[in-house]
C-alpha positions as a Python dict, from the first residue, in 0.01 Angstrom:
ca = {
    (1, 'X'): (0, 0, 0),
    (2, 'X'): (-71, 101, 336),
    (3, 'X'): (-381, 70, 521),
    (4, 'X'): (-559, 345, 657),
    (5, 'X'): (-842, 276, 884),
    (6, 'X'): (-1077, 519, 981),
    (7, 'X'): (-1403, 640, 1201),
    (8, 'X'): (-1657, 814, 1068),
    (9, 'X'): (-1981, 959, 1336),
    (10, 'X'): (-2252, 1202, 1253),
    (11, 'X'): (-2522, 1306, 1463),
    (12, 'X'): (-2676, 1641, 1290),
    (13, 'X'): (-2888, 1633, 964),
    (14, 'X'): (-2949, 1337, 754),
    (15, 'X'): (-2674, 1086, 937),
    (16, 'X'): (-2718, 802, 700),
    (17, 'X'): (-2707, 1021, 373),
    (18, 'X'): (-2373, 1252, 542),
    (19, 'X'): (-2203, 919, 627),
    (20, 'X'): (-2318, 814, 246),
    (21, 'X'): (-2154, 1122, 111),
    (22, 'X'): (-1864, 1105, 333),
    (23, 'X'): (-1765, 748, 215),
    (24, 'X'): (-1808, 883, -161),
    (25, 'X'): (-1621, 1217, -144),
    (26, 'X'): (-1343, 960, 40),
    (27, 'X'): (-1376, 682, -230),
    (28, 'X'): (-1216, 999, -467),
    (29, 'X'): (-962, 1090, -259),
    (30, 'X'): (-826, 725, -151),
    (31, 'X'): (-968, 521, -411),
    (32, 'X'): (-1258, 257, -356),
    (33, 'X'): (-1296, 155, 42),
    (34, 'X'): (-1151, -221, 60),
    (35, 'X'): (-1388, -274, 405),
    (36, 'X'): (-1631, -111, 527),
    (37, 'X'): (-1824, -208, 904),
    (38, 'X'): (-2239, -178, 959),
    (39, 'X'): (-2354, 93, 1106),
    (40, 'X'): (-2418, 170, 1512),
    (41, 'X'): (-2588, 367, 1691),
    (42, 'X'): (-2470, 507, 1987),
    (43, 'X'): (-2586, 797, 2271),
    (44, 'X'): (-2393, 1075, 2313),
    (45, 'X'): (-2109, 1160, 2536),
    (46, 'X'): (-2019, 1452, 2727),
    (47, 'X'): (-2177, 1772, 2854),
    (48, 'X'): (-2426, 1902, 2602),
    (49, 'X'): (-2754, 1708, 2514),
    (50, 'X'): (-2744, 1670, 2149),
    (51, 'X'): (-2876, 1359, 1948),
    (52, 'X'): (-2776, 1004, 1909),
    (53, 'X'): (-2455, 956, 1693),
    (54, 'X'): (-2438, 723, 1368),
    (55, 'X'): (-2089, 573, 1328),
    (56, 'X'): (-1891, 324, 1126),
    (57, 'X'): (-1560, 232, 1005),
    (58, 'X'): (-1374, 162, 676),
    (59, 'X'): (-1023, 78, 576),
    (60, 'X'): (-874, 207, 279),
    (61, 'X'): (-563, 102, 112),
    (62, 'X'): (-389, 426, 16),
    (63, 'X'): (-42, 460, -215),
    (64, 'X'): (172, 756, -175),
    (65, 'X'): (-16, 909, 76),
    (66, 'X'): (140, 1017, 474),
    (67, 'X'): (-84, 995, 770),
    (68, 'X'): (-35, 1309, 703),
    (69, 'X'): (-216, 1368, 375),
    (70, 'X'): (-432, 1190, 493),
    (71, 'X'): (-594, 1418, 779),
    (72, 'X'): (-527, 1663, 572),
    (73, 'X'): (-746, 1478, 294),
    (74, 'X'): (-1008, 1379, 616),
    (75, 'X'): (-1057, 1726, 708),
    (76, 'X'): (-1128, 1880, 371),
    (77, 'X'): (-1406, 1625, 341),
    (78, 'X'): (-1511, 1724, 681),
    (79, 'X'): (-1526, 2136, 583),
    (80, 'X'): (-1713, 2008, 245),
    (81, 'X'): (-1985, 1828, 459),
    (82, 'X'): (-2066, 2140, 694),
    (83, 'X'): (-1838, 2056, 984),
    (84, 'X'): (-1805, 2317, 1205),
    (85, 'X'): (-1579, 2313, 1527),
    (86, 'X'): (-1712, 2484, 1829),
    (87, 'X'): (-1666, 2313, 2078),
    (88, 'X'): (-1489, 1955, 2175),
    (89, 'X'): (-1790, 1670, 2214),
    (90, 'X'): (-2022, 1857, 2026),
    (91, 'X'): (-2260, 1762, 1756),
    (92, 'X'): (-2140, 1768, 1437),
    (93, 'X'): (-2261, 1702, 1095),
    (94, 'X'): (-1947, 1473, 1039),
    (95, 'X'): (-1657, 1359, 1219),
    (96, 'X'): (-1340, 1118, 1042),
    (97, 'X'): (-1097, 1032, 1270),
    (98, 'X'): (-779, 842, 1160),
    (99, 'X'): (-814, 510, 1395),
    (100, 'X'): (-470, 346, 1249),
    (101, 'X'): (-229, 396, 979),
    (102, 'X'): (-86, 69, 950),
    (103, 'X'): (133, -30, 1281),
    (104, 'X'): (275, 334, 1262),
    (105, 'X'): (300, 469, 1614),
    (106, 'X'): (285, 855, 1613),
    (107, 'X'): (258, 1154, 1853),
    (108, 'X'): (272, 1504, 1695),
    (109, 'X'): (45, 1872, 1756),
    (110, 'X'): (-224, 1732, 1442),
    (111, 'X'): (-219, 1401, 1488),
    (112, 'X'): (-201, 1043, 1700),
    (113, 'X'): (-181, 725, 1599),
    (114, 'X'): (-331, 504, 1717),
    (115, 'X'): (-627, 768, 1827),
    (116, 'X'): (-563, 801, 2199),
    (117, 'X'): (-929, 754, 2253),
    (118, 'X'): (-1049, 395, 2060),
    (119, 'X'): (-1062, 208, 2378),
    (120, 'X'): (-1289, 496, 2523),
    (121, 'X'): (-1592, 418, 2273),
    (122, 'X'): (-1783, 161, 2200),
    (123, 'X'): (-1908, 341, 1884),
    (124, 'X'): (-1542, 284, 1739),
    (125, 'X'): (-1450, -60, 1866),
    (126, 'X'): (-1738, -220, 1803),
    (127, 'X'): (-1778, -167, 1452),
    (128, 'X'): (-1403, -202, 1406),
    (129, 'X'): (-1411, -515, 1574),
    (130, 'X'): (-1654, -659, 1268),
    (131, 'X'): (-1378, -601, 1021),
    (132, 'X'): (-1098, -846, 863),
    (133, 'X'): (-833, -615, 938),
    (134, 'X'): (-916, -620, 1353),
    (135, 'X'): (-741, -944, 1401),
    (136, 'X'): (-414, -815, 1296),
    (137, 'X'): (-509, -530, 1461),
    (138, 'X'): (-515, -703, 1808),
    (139, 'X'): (-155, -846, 1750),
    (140, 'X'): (-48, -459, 1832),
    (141, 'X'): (-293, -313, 2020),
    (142, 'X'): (-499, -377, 2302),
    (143, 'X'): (-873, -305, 2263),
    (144, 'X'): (-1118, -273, 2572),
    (145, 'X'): (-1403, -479, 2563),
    (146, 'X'): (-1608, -298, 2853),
    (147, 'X'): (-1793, 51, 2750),
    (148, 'X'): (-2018, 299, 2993),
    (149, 'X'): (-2223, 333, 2694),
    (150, 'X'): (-2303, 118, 2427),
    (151, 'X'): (-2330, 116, 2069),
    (152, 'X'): (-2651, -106, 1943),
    (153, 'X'): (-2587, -221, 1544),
    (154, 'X'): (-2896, -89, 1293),
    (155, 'X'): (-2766, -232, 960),
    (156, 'X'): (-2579, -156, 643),
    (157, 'X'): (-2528, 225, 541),
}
């Protein structure tokens, strides 16, 4: 089994009830989540004024499946939830990024792992940081603890 951790941010529609249906059309493709974090919310980042973001994590444990597959698996649930990409930082109806894939290290044209930009957000370490799987997490990887922005916890999803 490998674990696949992931972050998961909307900030168009119904947030709570896209992150609801994001987590179930994932559930299908991965099997049931083994931990999932509460949610934050966080402001924006970057150019264009759009609306706060709602974010959270959740770690699967996936068989058979490449990091690969994976995004591949991410994405589709992405284009099935109205995701449209027109431009980097914008709003979006839903956004899954692949945080970590066990302790694989990767560089390629689709995909990073770790994501080259976890220590940038508070919106993905802090909710991380609330699940089992952070402290073995830390034994590889270093995670910032100072944000510009910050991420304020509103619950369960």
């Amino acid at each position: 089994m490998s674990k696949l951790v992931l972050g998961l941010g909307s900030n168009q529609g119904n947030s709570r009830e896209i992150l609801k249906d994001a987590i179930s059309s994932l559930d299908k493709k991965f099997g049931p989540y083994s931990e999932i974090s509460k949610l934050f919310q966080s402001e924006s980042f970057g150019h264009i004024p759009q609306p706060d973001y709602l974010n959270l994590c959740v770690v699967y444990e996936v068989n058979n499946k490449s990091p690969h597959d994976c995004l591949q698996l991410c994405q589709q649930t992405e284009l099935s939830l109205g995701r449209v990409r027109l431009e980097k930082w914008g709003p979006r109806t839903i956004d899954i990024d692949i945080l970590f894939f066990d302790d694989i290290v990767l560089e390629d044209t689709d995909l990073i792992l770790p994501h080259p930009h976890i220590n940038d957000r508070s919106f993905v370490v802090e909710p991380l940081s609330q699940l089992s799987i952070f402290s073995n997490l830390k034994l590889f990887y270093h995670f910032n603890d100072t944000f510009t922005t910050k991420s304020t916890c509103i619950g369960f999803l």
